[in-house]
Amino acid sequence: IYPVGSKQNYFYGRVNNNFYAPSKYLVDCFDARYDKRWENSFTTAFSLFSMVQAGWRTYNDKNATITLTENLCAKYGIDAKFAGKKIYPYVDVDAINLGSNGGNQYVASVWPKGEYSGDVNKLVKVKNPYVNPYPLAEDEDRFIVYLSKEYLSDAEKAKRGYICVNIDDLFAADGKYKETFIDAQQTNTYTLFPSLNKFNFNFEGGFYGSNLQCKTGDMFIMRMAEVYLIAAEAEERLGNGAKAAEYLNVLRKRACRNEVDFEANMKLTTATEDDVLDEYARELCGEFTRWALLKRHKAFETRLPKYNPRAAVSFSQKNYLRPISYTFLNQIENSAEYGTNGY
């Protein structure tokens, strides 16, 4: 299996040291049947890639298109009837040289499903190649590993010619990721996890030269969705649950996969504090706002034991305070108006 974290992965990039995996709580926040923010937040289907445009890897290169052998099927729990079948690349990665100031730009285009010619004229430009088709079709042959949000039975997995792992199986009863084998074949599938894709930019100008660890796309500072969340949070704190729900419903309707499902499956009539905190998680995961939100609600003591027991073990009251330098504090000339706030 071509390693996702490989040094030569021009599609997914490379991280040398640390990976961040979503908690069980965050995964469970999404009902992917209705909420398309799931695949727009996390990549859960992983593919091989060709580099025909760049001339570096042909469509039928052994690291781009592979044939499932009996041994591979047995090792990774793929039904034996798929032995001899091929898994084709999902994308083709170009290498556009922008010169000394930009270096190579590894922009990916998608091979249409069922197109096996390797003809680069058939490639399709998409907004974000890390947002995979959802749900992944049973007959999909462009992905090698699929982490399924909906639980697949053995019979359902047997219909698919790729590695299938139920995301729920990655977690122990206490919500922590398992640290040992989850299959009888004792493969390393237990190390898999949904991968945050919000900042894995893939466009010309988004790559930091030839450094596969860095991207240069803009980070979100604030966007309109956060304004709706703040309004909903304020209304809920004031006891206006119905009004809070109105603000949340704007985001939920926009996120609903099919408009006809909104009324029955995503619309709120009233919003509780948990509704607000969960909606923040769905909408702003990975955007570095969570600590401030939980601090505002004094919610670490209640939320961490329920949803992040690993963090709860090391939590203390000092975690409500983050260091602020005296250089900064001394520039506030009217600090007496605000008090110490615990610092």
GROMACS .gro file of C-alpha atoms in nm, residues 73 78-85 155 157-160:
model
   14
   73CYS     CA    1  -0.715  -0.915  -0.039
   78ILE     CA    2  -1.106  -0.739   0.080
   79ASP     CA    3  -1.335  -1.007  -0.060
   80ALA     CA    4  -1.140  -1.267  -0.259
   81LYS     CA    5  -1.357  -1.211  -0.567
   82PHE     CA    6  -1.173  -0.882  -0.623
   83ALA     CA    7  -0.836  -1.051  -0.672
   84GLY     CA    8  -0.705  -0.942  -1.012
   85LYS     CA    9  -0.903  -0.618  -1.011
  155ALA     CA   10  -2.149  -0.833   0.400
  157LYS     CA   11  -1.770  -0.453   0.299
  158ALA     CA   12  -1.760  -0.761   0.078
  159LYS     CA   13  -1.927  -0.562  -0.201
  160ARG     CA   14  -1.635  -0.317  -0.215
   0.00000   0.00000   0.00000
